[in-house]
Structure formats: structure tokens, C-alpha cells
């Protein structure tokens, strides 16, 4: 593998910076109308009446839809939908009844000739409600809460319930603390949106801002009673997803039913305000972490209880996931309580579970290290585990201690004083903090097809997505290595449901799932080409054995004498082939990635890989995060001055795009640590942080230099490529590293995110 790993620039970079890359909402159609959804102004209750008249007679209005007149879609049976490869992000289909479950729920939709006309008319709808008191208080609702399912995101959800207490009571050293995290919304630059085009009464084309065209297709086909092959979903570029575009939300079927009703193409793009209410969130959590250790610094017990909430979904923020795999301790107890509140459904948000959970666990580890007067890195190394503590399987590949050591060296950890308040510059107190990062190495089945044209162009096809991560680029790099063809000649065709199936781009599993399929298909195609050459009396390679033959620059050659060669183009020409192709489905080596749709091979022949490793190893990535903070004690402001991130994610597919992923993750974590918080008005259960003016995300001046280092050792068990994902691990541990640095600077332990000035003063 010589092209894989190279820091080549994104192959779609030029399209993006010139504006030529088309996003879902940019696929304008002739005769297209604009839909504008109307949101409920209560958080719980029923709609008692809707007066359409003023809105209907408003200029340009084509139709007004509500539960009174909207098409009835198939009632969703989640198991049945799942078997069809579909999912809904929330168990709700818009406009099917008069029930309201949260503030902002779509209760009507106006469609007009222009967006402005639709939006103006939406304000004229008169909706009467019978409001009930919304549930919004976590503490009072928890006792009535749901019992979480046995697993969450394919991991165990209730571990060793009640086992920790006796060990905690007996431990000579212990830390028992409560940490809280805030509700966050994803806010990618591109809001959700789609263009729905009915080509015929039973045939639909959908341009949707989604991380999963196959899930979209299956879900839409199910709801509208269509054959899956009659639903074409395209999502060529995504302006960020981060989980909120992982599964279909109500706006999408709303657009499709609107287009069906008016028999014209419809565009529906949600507003920034709707992104706070209608497309998921990371919920707030209350996490109680207890650690017990013996006098020699070894952990005897870890307990992690997490309280959170959900609505209209089984999913909840699984904050204990990182606690399942970090540190050696004879007993660990991990439990969840989940209340039902009248807010929109929670969903995946970059490292769902690990991002919030590592704040609690890694803060507690820092507190314990300080208590025991052990350096925080030494304390972690002392309690390091090389096996998965729950399954007892060895990790497939694990270099966490190297991450600590490399990070300590690059960051200059040796300068740190154990006691707080030892470093100062003028009125700023300076502190160093670190934390462990971790995220699972998910992998799922995927199919890829490769075609080579006689002119040397290569097409790689798979219904995966590039959600901004670099998928177009690394698929081309993988095909380049599989075929020995330069990356410039390779085009990735992805993000269309007509292509060979692939999982949705989530759980950091795209690299580990799709690239092995591309490699396998490329190797099959290469073998087919070689077979033609050695069987051909006119080929200089006639009669040679495969072991003798090498490949590069779009040709085969004899390894011992490279002047004896035959080019792919010549082989194809002599055999009258203008195009040759191969298709491969790979089986997961690590069990199903979370939420992945079944992605069967639809094209023969299939190359299934040995997947017995799945039962023998535990697949996880690890890393170490280091922060230097400057704290202005007078103002209570915290500045992250520099950040070092060292990651062990297996083989690096592209040094440049991987680095970008980690930097993005660290910035995301910086936002979680210092500013991001969706705040609800307790009276009406509506979010009062409604725009990016009051929901703060890091801006350029908030972001320090971020140094990224990769261990880069291929994982020998996850796939022949050896790459795990890199999209999510970057955020994990960041908030704890910053909070730990704030303690080191000031001596104040902050346990409540975000770390805003009021909490420091
Ligand atoms: Mo990621 S939060 O699984 O899109």
C-alpha cells in the first residue's frame, strides 16, 4: 500500500471551493414548489383545531397540509421497518394525528411558489391546542422513566448492577463525584433539506441531506408503499452531519407527501431554529462516578451511573461506553436511568456516549490521581488494561501507553506541577491537563464495484457517503493501490442508492467497512485481468505464474525482469473489452456496527472475508488529549492556548484528511467544554437558544493550534487494510483534559459543562 496513507488533497476539494459541488437542496427542478413546515407552540397535548383559510388564500400558496388533510402513510412497525433496512430517527411521522410530543414538532406544512410566500403564509395558520403540562424536570421524571434496553449502540447497557458498593466501602482511597453535561445541538453548516421529485405515481427521486442513502431509501419505500428500487436517493455532498443526519427525520417524508399531494417537485429546507427542535440533540446527563483504589494506586472498582432522557425513541446518551473499556479494575458497574421528557428525540452526536462519558470518567481519574499524589499519566498507565475488561478479549491492536508517552513528550508534560496555581503569566493562571480518548472500532458489511475502462479510467462504486470526512479521496486511494493505477485516473461514485449497498456513514465505520470491499473488488478485477494475460499467447506474460507477476502503472510485469510487461489497456484491447468490472461484498470482522442496515451483496461474485476474528478480539481505538489553558481569574474566562492529540486508530488512510478529522473533533470538544448549551424555557419547554447568535460554537479565535500525532500501526484483525475509523474519537476526552487543566491552573474543580465564567468566579 503506497497510495493509501499519503496526505493527498481531497479529490473533491476544487468542486467544493468553487461552489460546483451540489448539495441536496441545490438540485432545483422545473415547476418546483417550496414547502415550509409549521411548528407546534406547545410541548405536550393535542391539536383541537386548525384554521387553514387565511394561509390558503395567501399569495402563491398551492396547498396547506395538516393532519386534517395530509396523506395517510403506512403506520410504522419498527421491527418490520428495520428488517427492510429502514429506520426513523424518532418514532413519529408528521401530520398523521393530532398529538404533540414536544415544542416545535411539525404540525402543518405550507407549500407555495416561493420560499418567502410559504413562510409568510405559515405565519397565518391558526392552530388551537389543548395543552398539557410538559415533562421537563429530569429529577422528578426519572422515577417514572423507561427501563433501558439491554444494549445501547450494540454494547451492554446495564453492567454488574449493585456490585460496586461493597468494594467502594472497603477501598482505602475513593472519589465519588457527580458530573453534569449540557444539552447540545449539532449545527452543521448545512441545514437538513431535501428536494422530492415524483417521476411517476410509483417512482420517486429524492435529493436528501443524509448520512445514509440506503436507510433513506428503505424508510421512504416503507412509508409510501413503494418498491425500494423505485426510490432513488442521492446525497452527493453533505455540509456536515455529525450524527444528526444519520437517520431520517420528519421533514423528509413531509416533503415527499407534499410533493405527492401537489404533483410537483418540492424543496423543503429547515431553518436554523428548526435545527434546535426537529433533528436531534445530545441530551444533558447527570453522571455519578465512583472510583475506589488500593494504597498502591491500583483501581479496585469503577462505578458509573448516568441519568438522561429521551422521547419517541429507544436511544439515549450512553455515557458509560468508554467506562466499559478503559482501565483495569476487578469490578465495574455501569447503569443508566432514562426519563421521558417533552423535548425532541435524542440522537447520535459525534461520539454519542463517549463524548459525555469521558468528561465524567476522565475528570474522576484526575481527581483520584491528585488525591493519591500520583501523576495523572502514571496513574493511567498503572491501571492500563490490554484486554477488554467486560469480554476479556484482547484488543485487536492497542497502543494507548504509546499515546500517553508520545503526547507527554510532544506537549511538554514534564513542565507541569502537580500542585495547582504554580504557573502564572500576568493575571492569567496557567494549567496543564490531560485525558484518555477512546471510541469503538465498528465495522459493517459493505459492497463495492470497480470498473476499468479501456482508456485507463477507473470507477469505484458504493452507496456510501462523504459527509465531509474525505471518503471520495480515500476510496480512490484504495482502488489505486488495489489496481496499481494512479489516483488521478480514479473516480469514486458514491452517495446514490442505486449503487452497491453500504452502511450509513456513522459510528466512524465507513473506512473500516467500505475500503476493504473496494480493496477486495480491486484485487478480483486485477486477478481477472491477469488471467486474461497469462492465457493469451500474444501476451509477454503468457504462461507465467501469478507469484512471478507484479503490477504498477496500469500494467503487469515480471518481478525479476520488469521489461517483460503487459499493460491493462493492451490486455483489454486484445480481448475486445471496453470495460471490465468486479464486485465484492465484505463481511464484518467486528460484528455489526451500530444501527447499520443489513447490506447484502446484490451482485456476484462475493468475496467474503474470514470473520472469526470478530469473536476473538475487541475492536477499539485509543488516544491521549493534552490541553494548556489560561484562566483569567478576575473575569472567569478560560482560553485553551494549545492542544495536543495523539491517536491510535490503526492504519492512517490519508494523513491530511485524518488530521482534519481529529482537529474537527477537538474543536467540537472545545465547544462542549466551554460554550455549547441548549437552554430551555421551563415554562413552555421551548429552546431559548435559537440561533448561532446565542447557541455558541467555537469561532476561529477560540481555537488554538491543535497538534495531531498518529501511532499509525495497522490493526491486523479488523481488515486487510488495518484502518479503524477516525471521525469521532477526536472529541472524546477533550472536555476532561480542559477541565483538568483548569483545576491545575486554579485549584478549582469544575464538574458541570460548559465551563462558563459564572462557574469559575
Ligand atoms: Mo456519528 S455521531 O455516528 O454520525
XYZ file of C-alpha atoms and ligand atoms in Angstrom:
765
model
C 0.000 0.000 0.000
C 1.829 3.040 -1.274
C -1.011 5.435 -2.138
C -3.021 4.631 0.988
C -1.673 6.834 3.752
C -0.422 9.649 1.521
C -1.576 13.110 2.579
C -3.111 13.889 -0.796
C -5.561 16.764 -1.032
C -9.268 15.998 -1.241
C -10.218 14.956 -4.743
C -13.470 16.920 -4.317
C -11.721 19.969 -2.884
C -11.889 22.027 -6.087
C -15.602 21.283 -6.531
C -16.242 22.470 -3.002
C -14.267 25.692 -3.044
C -15.595 26.693 -6.471
C -19.203 26.038 -5.484
C -19.570 23.322 -8.126
C -20.320 20.640 -5.530
C -24.101 20.369 -5.378
C -25.745 19.793 -2.010
C -29.212 18.227 -1.663
C -31.167 21.480 -1.609
C -29.385 22.758 -4.710
C -30.973 20.255 -7.090
C -33.565 22.695 -8.353
C -36.274 21.295 -10.620
C -38.541 22.933 -13.125
C -42.012 23.555 -11.666
C -40.538 23.168 -8.194
C -42.532 24.457 -5.203
C -41.294 25.328 -1.723
C -42.537 23.768 1.486
C -42.303 25.430 4.879
C -43.152 23.354 7.947
C -45.141 24.850 10.806
C -44.041 24.075 14.340
C -46.175 23.428 17.378
C -46.130 26.132 20.049
C -46.920 23.712 22.853
C -44.750 20.851 24.078
C -47.454 18.372 25.006
C -51.116 17.960 24.238
C -53.442 17.788 21.261
C -54.398 19.975 18.358
C -58.074 20.860 18.688
C -58.500 22.867 15.522
C -56.657 24.284 12.549
C -57.921 27.194 10.507
C -56.322 26.969 7.049
C -58.298 29.750 5.421
C -56.025 32.786 5.729
C -52.933 30.754 4.860
C -54.638 29.075 1.902
C -55.634 32.373 0.324
C -52.234 33.968 0.892
C -50.353 34.873 -2.344
C -48.616 31.999 -4.078
C -49.896 29.276 -1.762
C -50.532 25.966 -3.504
C -51.595 23.827 -0.544
C -51.732 23.727 3.211
C -51.301 20.323 4.805
C -52.078 19.268 8.342
C -53.290 16.080 9.996
C -56.762 17.067 8.765
C -55.942 16.508 5.109
C -52.451 15.003 4.774
C -51.995 11.640 3.028
C -52.021 8.735 5.492
C -48.736 6.861 5.377
C -48.110 3.304 6.493
C -48.170 3.015 10.270
C -44.634 2.205 11.372
C -43.808 -1.140 12.903
C -40.152 -0.515 13.877
C -39.139 -4.195 13.663
C -40.670 -4.580 10.231
C -39.070 -1.325 9.074
C -35.728 -2.495 10.441
C -35.935 -5.777 8.544
C -36.466 -3.727 5.394
C -33.242 -1.822 6.155
C -35.029 1.340 7.246
C -35.052 3.380 10.462
C -36.655 6.526 11.722
C -34.693 8.842 13.972
C -37.845 9.352 16.040
C -40.965 7.197 16.102
C -43.023 9.890 14.510
C -44.328 10.560 11.039
C -45.511 14.117 10.518
C -49.192 15.055 10.163
C -50.631 11.619 10.919
C -52.559 12.582 14.049
C -53.251 15.490 16.380
C -50.815 14.548 19.170
C -47.987 16.881 20.194
C -44.931 15.375 21.890
C -42.515 18.316 22.016
C -42.276 22.013 21.293
C -41.570 22.668 17.634
C -42.978 19.387 16.330
C -44.133 19.778 12.735
C -47.923 20.089 12.820
C -48.608 21.580 9.388
C -46.873 22.449 6.157
C -47.435 25.233 3.666
C -46.313 24.845 0.090
C -46.094 27.834 -2.234
C -44.477 29.104 -5.421
C -41.627 30.705 -3.458
C -39.979 30.075 -0.119
C -40.927 33.529 1.115
C -44.586 33.038 0.204
C -44.675 29.706 2.018
C -43.015 31.170 5.090
C -45.314 34.191 5.171
C -48.412 32.030 4.818
C -47.220 29.668 7.546
C -47.488 32.564 9.987
C -51.187 32.923 9.113
C -52.223 29.433 10.195
C -54.420 29.457 13.266
C -53.903 26.375 15.384
C -55.790 25.696 18.608
C -54.363 23.310 21.187
C -55.432 21.565 24.356
C -52.120 21.882 26.164
C -50.957 19.574 28.931
C -48.150 20.286 31.363
C -44.930 19.218 29.670
C -42.444 16.999 31.475
C -39.173 18.869 31.624
C -37.624 18.181 35.012
C -35.191 15.283 34.889
C -35.091 14.575 38.630
C -38.859 14.371 39.064
C -39.417 12.356 35.873
C -36.665 9.759 36.417
C -38.695 7.535 38.734
C -41.344 7.251 36.007
C -38.682 6.700 33.369
C -38.315 3.865 30.937
C -36.225 0.809 31.586
C -33.361 0.959 29.104
C -32.939 -1.905 26.708
C -30.211 -4.469 27.403
C -27.946 -2.944 24.792
C -27.290 0.530 23.579
C -25.373 1.123 20.333
C -24.665 -2.611 20.233
C -22.918 -2.502 23.630
C -24.087 -3.680 27.043
C -26.364 -1.199 28.814
C -26.556 -2.443 32.414
C -23.330 -3.901 33.767
C -22.873 -5.527 37.167
C -25.773 -3.716 38.769
C -25.194 -3.304 42.505
C -21.797 -4.997 42.521
C -19.648 -1.939 43.268
C -20.898 -0.840 46.684
C -19.034 -3.337 48.919
C -15.714 -2.691 47.162
C -16.170 1.056 47.389
C -16.878 0.764 51.097
C -13.660 -1.191 51.595
C -11.372 0.932 49.389
C -8.754 2.996 51.250
C -8.867 5.694 48.551
C -12.015 6.781 46.830
C -13.504 9.544 44.747
C -17.248 9.833 44.383
C -18.497 12.756 42.351
C -21.362 13.956 40.212
C -20.615 15.439 36.807
C -23.155 17.066 34.558
C -23.154 17.830 30.867
C -25.440 20.118 28.918
C -27.831 19.570 26.045
C -26.112 20.220 22.737
C -27.302 20.538 19.158
C -25.176 19.543 16.187
C -25.498 22.613 13.966
C -23.576 21.577 10.867
C -23.295 24.492 8.438
C -25.757 22.901 6.012
C -29.245 22.621 7.488
C -31.249 19.492 6.697
C -33.168 19.706 3.499
C -34.390 17.757 0.518
C -35.881 18.001 -2.933
C -38.578 15.402 -3.597
C -39.443 14.567 -7.202
C -42.185 12.096 -8.111
C -41.203 10.786 -11.535
C -44.424 8.742 -11.730
C -47.160 7.676 -9.320
C -44.948 4.857 -8.031
C -41.482 6.304 -8.624
C -39.608 8.821 -6.529
C -36.287 10.648 -6.723
C -35.092 12.214 -3.507
C -32.133 14.536 -3.044
C -31.650 14.491 0.713
C -29.023 15.772 3.121
C -28.351 12.382 4.670
C -25.522 10.248 6.026
C -27.261 7.156 4.653
C -28.892 6.889 1.228
C -29.754 3.214 1.722
C -31.550 3.845 5.036
C -33.364 6.766 3.442
C -34.438 4.639 0.511
C -35.722 1.769 2.638
C -37.569 4.110 5.005
C -39.208 6.111 2.236
C -40.220 2.976 0.321
C -41.786 1.579 3.504
C -43.735 4.709 4.400
C -45.079 5.334 0.896
C -45.625 1.710 -0.106
C -43.095 1.828 -2.946
C -40.706 -0.762 -4.275
C -37.237 0.095 -2.923
C -35.819 0.032 -6.451
C -38.369 2.706 -7.388
C -36.941 5.099 -4.838
C -33.734 6.796 -5.899
C -31.913 8.705 -3.141
C -28.926 10.940 -3.836
C -26.749 12.809 -1.371
C -23.521 13.605 -3.231
C -22.196 16.157 -0.734
C -23.004 16.839 2.855
C -22.322 20.100 4.677
C -21.598 18.186 7.838
C -23.648 15.529 9.564
C -22.094 14.601 12.921
C -24.930 12.146 13.573
C -27.942 14.439 13.149
C -28.195 13.385 9.508
C -27.717 9.712 10.358
C -31.366 8.649 10.236
C -34.440 10.141 8.547
C -36.290 12.872 10.459
C -39.880 14.004 9.906
C -39.069 16.791 7.416
C -38.172 14.236 4.743
C -41.456 12.277 4.473
C -43.181 15.636 4.928
C -41.559 16.916 1.725
C -42.333 13.674 -0.087
C -46.017 13.717 0.882
C -46.284 17.388 -0.038
C -44.847 16.705 -3.480
C -47.236 13.776 -3.842
C -50.179 15.991 -2.950
C -49.456 18.860 -5.324
C -47.988 16.627 -8.059
C -44.939 18.876 -8.425
C -41.347 18.679 -7.186
C -40.972 20.177 -3.720
C -37.995 21.616 -1.894
C -38.021 21.673 1.878
C -35.091 23.141 3.817
C -35.387 23.566 7.559
C -34.328 26.729 9.348
C -31.549 27.114 11.904
C -34.279 27.430 14.568
C -35.778 24.103 13.489
C -32.350 22.533 13.871
C -32.775 23.097 17.600
C -36.109 21.296 17.766
C -36.608 18.789 14.936
C -33.402 16.925 14.136
C -31.987 15.557 17.365
C -29.616 16.538 20.077
C -27.138 15.228 22.626
C -29.134 15.333 25.815
C -27.867 16.646 29.103
C -26.581 13.999 31.504
C -26.124 13.653 35.246
C -23.291 11.211 35.831
C -22.186 9.815 39.154
C -18.725 8.305 39.025
C -17.127 6.481 41.934
C -13.586 5.108 41.911
C -12.010 3.008 44.624
C -8.280 2.270 44.761
C -5.864 0.398 46.969
C -2.795 2.094 48.518
C -0.574 1.056 45.616
C -2.691 3.113 43.203
C -4.489 0.186 41.590
C -8.174 0.635 40.918
C -10.344 -1.890 42.761
C -13.683 -0.689 41.457
C -15.269 1.734 38.974
C -18.909 2.724 39.159
C -20.599 4.910 36.591
C -24.285 5.768 36.834
C -25.741 8.022 34.173
C -29.136 9.711 34.137
C -30.546 11.181 30.955
C -33.776 11.324 28.979
C -35.406 10.587 25.683
C -38.650 10.880 23.806
C -40.064 8.967 20.828
C -37.008 6.715 20.610
C -35.241 3.930 22.483
C -31.913 5.683 22.062
C -30.388 7.660 24.922
C -26.954 9.125 25.583
C -24.878 6.059 26.593
C -22.316 7.839 28.752
C -20.877 4.641 30.196
C -19.498 3.225 26.937
C -15.930 4.442 27.472
C -16.074 3.117 31.036
C -16.670 -0.348 29.592
C -13.218 -0.472 28.015
C -10.864 1.799 29.966
C -8.691 0.685 32.895
C -8.107 -2.499 34.718
C -10.418 -2.882 37.702
C -11.756 -6.142 39.112
C -15.292 -4.770 39.269
C -17.044 -2.135 37.212
C -20.680 -1.215 37.462
C -22.336 0.796 34.709
C -26.013 1.678 34.758
C -28.427 4.083 33.138
C -31.699 5.669 34.082
C -33.696 7.316 31.359
C -36.636 9.668 31.856
C -39.152 10.628 29.216
C -39.228 14.387 28.715
C -41.153 16.534 26.272
C -38.190 17.562 24.174
C -37.330 16.333 20.697
C -35.687 12.953 20.352
C -32.037 12.472 21.283
C -29.799 11.068 18.596
C -26.214 10.269 17.738
C -23.921 13.261 18.150
C -20.222 12.818 17.456
C -19.099 10.015 19.798
C -22.529 9.539 21.373
C -21.824 8.324 24.899
C -18.055 8.630 24.844
C -18.023 12.414 24.427
C -20.138 12.981 27.538
C -18.918 9.924 29.437
C -15.198 10.636 29.145
C -15.807 14.045 30.712
C -17.035 12.328 33.876
C -14.699 9.329 33.955
C -11.549 11.237 32.985
C -12.295 14.053 35.425
C -12.722 11.473 38.180
C -9.430 9.817 37.192
C -7.718 13.203 37.519
C -9.329 13.767 40.916
C -8.172 10.354 42.113
C -4.622 10.854 40.834
C -4.454 14.182 42.661
C -5.862 12.589 45.815
C -3.176 9.898 45.691
C -0.378 12.299 44.673
C 0.339 10.300 41.530
C 0.965 11.914 38.156
C -2.241 11.560 36.097
C -0.429 9.784 33.258
C 1.368 7.420 35.647
C -1.954 6.698 37.338
C -3.491 5.743 33.996
C -0.523 3.599 32.978
C -0.663 1.868 36.361
C -4.278 0.947 35.643
C -3.908 0.228 31.949
C -5.646 -2.833 30.530
C -4.626 -4.743 27.413
C -7.829 -6.777 27.405
C -11.429 -5.661 27.134
C -12.498 -5.674 30.798
C -16.005 -6.952 30.038
C -15.455 -9.512 27.276
C -11.910 -10.409 28.420
C -10.891 -10.458 24.758
C -7.589 -8.808 23.888
C -7.888 -5.577 21.974
C -7.259 -6.173 18.275
C -4.491 -3.570 18.337
C -3.835 -1.167 21.177
C -1.113 1.444 21.726
C -2.634 3.608 24.424
C 0.543 3.790 26.526
C 2.434 4.960 23.435
C -0.208 7.661 23.012
C 0.388 8.872 26.587
C 4.165 8.848 26.192
C 4.206 10.486 22.784
C 1.733 13.111 23.967
C 3.667 13.829 27.151
C 6.814 14.281 25.113
C 5.348 16.466 22.353
C 3.242 18.545 24.735
C 5.951 19.074 27.342
C 4.052 17.417 30.199
C 7.267 17.362 32.249
C 6.860 21.118 32.867
C 3.613 20.520 34.751
C 3.466 20.918 38.514
C 1.265 18.538 40.462
C 0.055 21.318 42.762
C -2.356 23.845 41.228
C -1.687 27.587 40.938
C 2.035 27.194 40.267
C 2.196 28.832 36.830
C 1.179 32.359 36.031
C 1.585 34.974 33.326
C 0.383 38.380 34.474
C -3.169 37.931 35.644
C -3.535 34.576 33.911
C -3.164 31.301 35.752
C -1.760 28.590 33.507
C -2.637 24.900 33.777
C -1.950 21.613 32.015
C -4.455 18.791 31.824
C -4.800 15.502 30.009
C -7.353 12.755 29.465
C -7.759 9.455 27.651
C -9.682 9.235 24.382
C -11.447 6.120 23.131
C -14.021 5.047 20.566
C -15.086 1.602 19.267
C -13.738 0.189 16.013
C -17.093 -0.542 14.414
C -17.304 -2.318 11.112
C -20.204 -3.406 8.950
C -20.828 -5.353 5.762
C -20.404 -3.342 2.558
C -20.351 -3.898 -1.173
C -18.206 -2.160 -3.780
C -17.915 -2.453 -7.545
C -14.908 -1.380 -9.569
C -14.905 -0.800 -13.307
C -11.893 -0.204 -15.512
C -12.325 1.382 -18.950
C -10.032 0.671 -21.844
C -8.783 4.269 -21.690
C -7.488 3.603 -18.188
C -10.211 5.378 -16.247
C -11.445 3.582 -13.155
C -14.766 3.951 -11.371
C -15.303 2.875 -7.752
C -18.952 2.474 -6.835
C -20.587 2.058 -3.432
C -23.638 3.614 -1.796
C -21.604 5.141 0.997
C -21.326 8.880 1.704
C -18.674 11.506 2.061
C -20.005 13.503 4.985
C -17.064 15.876 4.798
C -14.605 13.298 6.059
C -12.722 12.511 2.822
C -14.437 9.331 1.636
C -14.170 10.256 -2.075
C -10.434 10.640 -1.631
C -9.611 7.527 0.357
C -11.764 5.279 -1.845
C -9.728 6.468 -4.812
C -6.506 5.840 -2.870
C -7.626 2.314 -2.002
C -8.514 1.492 -5.605
C -5.201 2.969 -6.734
C -3.306 0.523 -4.541
C -5.523 -2.440 -5.414
C -5.019 -1.927 -9.167
C -1.692 -0.156 -9.439
C -3.262 2.822 -11.165
C -2.585 6.441 -10.311
C -5.180 8.132 -8.161
C -5.892 10.814 -10.800
C -7.471 8.199 -13.060
C -9.919 7.026 -10.395
C -13.369 8.441 -9.724
C -15.477 7.421 -6.762
C -19.197 7.250 -7.446
C -20.974 7.189 -4.115
C -23.993 8.569 -2.267
C -26.659 7.172 -4.593
C -28.994 4.361 -3.567
C -28.726 2.722 -6.970
C -25.103 1.785 -6.221
C -23.994 -1.386 -4.406
C -25.184 -1.179 -0.792
C -23.094 0.218 2.040
C -23.902 1.161 5.616
C -24.801 4.684 6.614
C -21.818 6.888 7.353
C -21.964 6.776 11.140
C -20.185 5.188 14.046
C -16.844 6.044 12.417
C -17.270 2.840 10.414
C -17.024 3.946 6.789
C -13.280 3.450 6.404
C -13.317 0.053 8.093
C -16.415 -1.126 6.213
C -16.219 0.199 2.660
C -12.492 0.308 1.941
C -11.975 -3.444 2.467
C -14.771 -4.036 -0.075
C -13.023 -1.720 -2.537
C -9.729 -3.496 -1.950
C -11.366 -6.903 -2.456
C -13.148 -5.808 -5.645
C -9.931 -4.270 -6.968
C -7.984 -7.431 -6.280
C -10.627 -9.520 -8.046
C -10.542 -7.233 -11.066
C -6.757 -7.373 -11.134
C -6.878 -11.183 -10.968
C -9.325 -11.242 -13.895
C -7.004 -9.045 -15.957
C -4.031 -11.201 -15.100
C -5.873 -14.377 -16.037
C -6.531 -12.931 -19.498
C -2.856 -12.022 -19.869
C -1.307 -15.340 -18.864
C -3.779 -17.303 -21.014
C -3.076 -15.153 -24.057
C -0.426 -16.396 -26.499
C 0.076 -12.791 -27.625
C 0.936 -11.591 -24.120
C 4.564 -11.402 -22.968
C 3.231 -12.831 -19.692
C 1.778 -15.913 -21.378
C 2.159 -18.986 -19.171
C 3.654 -17.117 -16.204
C 2.627 -17.986 -12.668
C 0.805 -15.349 -10.586
C 3.613 -15.269 -7.995
C 6.071 -14.117 -10.647
C 3.985 -11.141 -11.665
C 3.976 -7.670 -10.166
C 1.786 -4.672 -11.035
C 2.136 -0.888 -11.197
C 1.390 1.993 -13.568
C -1.615 0.163 -15.041
C 0.413 -2.822 -16.176
C 1.681 -6.242 -15.149
C 5.359 -7.106 -15.260
C 7.658 -9.958 -14.364
C 9.164 -9.118 -10.989
C 12.597 -10.452 -11.919
C 12.676 -8.553 -15.226
C 10.334 -5.564 -15.309
C 10.936 -5.060 -19.043
C 8.670 -8.068 -19.630
C 5.274 -6.449 -19.222
C 1.732 -6.149 -20.497
C -0.494 -3.131 -19.920
C -4.110 -3.342 -18.775
C -5.144 -1.422 -21.890
C -3.389 -3.883 -24.207
C -4.909 -6.848 -22.391
C -8.389 -5.372 -22.716
C -7.872 -4.408 -26.379
C -6.680 -7.873 -27.368
C -9.696 -9.381 -25.611
C -12.162 -6.891 -27.117
C -13.170 -5.484 -23.757
C -14.053 -1.808 -23.479
C -14.834 -2.220 -19.797
C -14.208 -4.836 -17.112
C -15.659 -4.913 -13.627
C -15.674 -6.793 -10.349
C -17.888 -6.553 -7.317
C -17.199 -7.652 -3.742
C -19.096 -7.823 -0.503
C -17.045 -7.982 2.653
C -18.309 -9.368 5.881
C -17.751 -7.537 9.115
C -14.815 -8.693 11.186
C -16.098 -6.934 14.272
C -19.784 -7.657 14.348
C -22.385 -5.217 13.178
C -21.601 -1.560 13.515
C -24.293 0.235 15.468
C -27.514 0.928 13.647
C -26.190 -0.442 10.401
C -28.744 -1.670 7.935
C -28.189 -5.148 6.621
C -26.281 -4.616 3.404
C -26.439 -7.864 1.471
C -24.398 -8.404 -1.642
C -26.654 -7.990 -4.603
C -24.031 -8.684 -7.201
C -21.918 -11.756 -7.633
C -19.266 -12.815 -7.071
C -18.876 -12.167 -3.372
C -15.553 -12.179 -1.634
C -16.299 -12.863 1.981
C -13.507 -12.490 4.434
C -12.563 -14.654 7.345
C -14.548 -13.130 10.191
C -13.632 -15.414 13.045
C -11.509 -12.577 14.459
C -14.784 -10.935 15.440
C -15.174 -13.419 18.255
C -11.552 -13.363 19.400
C -10.801 -9.645 19.672
C -12.304 -6.444 20.952
C -12.048 -3.554 18.491
C -11.378 -0.121 19.923
C -9.343 2.975 19.185
C -7.471 4.913 21.824
C -5.785 8.251 22.254
C -4.471 10.872 24.643
C -5.577 14.522 24.794
C -3.494 17.344 26.278
C -4.629 20.916 26.941
C -2.916 24.064 28.149
C -5.382 26.618 29.488
C -5.002 30.216 30.568
C -7.543 31.354 33.119
C -8.327 34.979 33.854
C -9.418 34.762 37.469
C -10.925 38.256 37.514
C -13.223 37.565 34.582
C -13.587 33.799 34.946
C -12.692 33.282 31.303
C -10.880 30.191 30.081
C -8.708 30.166 26.983
C -7.300 26.969 25.551
C -3.831 28.078 24.440
C -2.716 24.916 22.718
C -3.844 21.347 22.358
C -2.051 18.094 21.581
C -3.900 14.982 20.432
C -2.244 11.595 19.916
C -4.383 8.889 18.338
C -4.112 5.151 17.828
C -6.702 4.410 15.137
C -4.874 1.746 13.144
C -3.538 2.484 9.666
C -3.959 6.058 8.522
C -5.670 6.161 5.106
C -4.736 9.755 4.389
C -2.566 11.726 6.757
C -4.181 15.021 5.735
C -7.891 14.148 5.927
C -7.333 12.110 9.111
C -5.608 15.061 10.751
C -8.550 17.272 9.753
C -10.937 14.832 11.403
C -9.041 14.953 14.689
C -8.755 18.750 14.619
C -12.504 18.938 13.960
C -13.197 16.571 16.829
C -11.013 18.568 19.207
C -12.798 21.805 18.238
C -16.140 20.066 18.789
C -14.893 19.041 22.246
C -13.711 22.553 22.965
C -17.242 23.760 22.233
C -18.674 21.104 24.532
C -16.207 22.079 27.255
C -16.534 25.840 27.173
C -19.670 27.077 25.433
C -22.241 24.775 23.871
C -25.551 24.592 25.713
C -29.135 24.431 24.507
C -31.270 26.123 27.130
C -34.998 25.541 27.532
C -37.563 27.900 28.998
C -39.064 25.791 31.741
C -42.487 27.363 31.374
C -43.078 26.473 27.752
C -40.475 23.780 27.141
C -39.113 25.680 24.159
C -35.425 26.273 23.474
C -34.423 29.884 24.002
C -31.052 29.380 22.327
C -32.463 29.617 18.834
C -29.674 30.741 16.560
C -25.905 30.623 16.390
C -26.065 34.086 17.981
C -26.969 32.557 21.319
C -26.018 28.893 20.891
C -22.277 29.422 20.914
C -19.877 27.238 18.956
C -16.142 27.875 18.798
C -15.148 30.620 16.383
C -11.690 30.940 14.858
C -10.276 32.960 17.741
C -11.446 30.352 20.255
C -9.413 27.648 18.575
C -5.732 27.265 19.478
C -3.123 25.426 17.452
C -4.010 21.709 17.584
C -1.071 19.327 17.173
C -2.096 15.886 15.970
C 0.038 12.742 16.042
C -0.901 9.265 14.888
C 0.596 6.000 16.094
C -0.294 4.617 12.656
C 0.176 0.904 13.373
C -2.249 -1.134 11.221
C -4.834 -3.178 13.098
C -4.087 -6.759 11.961
C -7.563 -8.045 12.796
C -10.134 -5.513 11.674
C -9.485 -5.881 7.934
C -6.666 -6.494 5.455
C -6.223 -2.704 5.369
C -5.984 -2.347 9.130
C -7.732 1.015 9.469
C -10.285 1.826 12.133
C -12.374 4.994 11.944
C -11.185 8.459 12.841
C -14.347 10.603 12.748
C -15.424 10.533 16.353
C -12.545 9.720 18.676
C -11.153 13.260 18.370
C -13.883 14.738 20.569
C -13.539 12.173 23.348
C -11.566 13.226 26.410
C -11.287 16.837 25.256
C -13.674 18.350 27.817
C -11.975 16.427 30.641
C -8.485 17.466 29.505
C -9.625 21.100 29.572
C -11.417 20.825 32.940
C -8.394 19.032 34.402
C -6.164 21.828 33.105
C -8.464 24.395 34.722
C -8.012 22.595 38.046
C -4.252 22.552 37.567
C -4.335 26.286 36.833
C -6.734 27.412 39.554
C -7.269 24.664 42.115
C -10.984 24.794 41.294
C -12.635 21.588 40.181
C -15.472 22.279 37.746
C -17.829 19.362 37.220
C -20.600 20.980 35.233
C -20.302 21.590 31.486
C -19.961 24.010 29.845
C -17.241 25.710 31.883
C -18.673 29.214 31.620
C -17.229 32.161 33.590
C -20.055 32.201 36.167
C -18.966 28.770 37.380
C -15.384 29.855 37.903
C -15.983 33.076 39.790
Mo -21.820 9.650 14.074
S -22.464 10.604 15.805
O -22.291 8.066 14.437
O -22.676 10.252 12.762
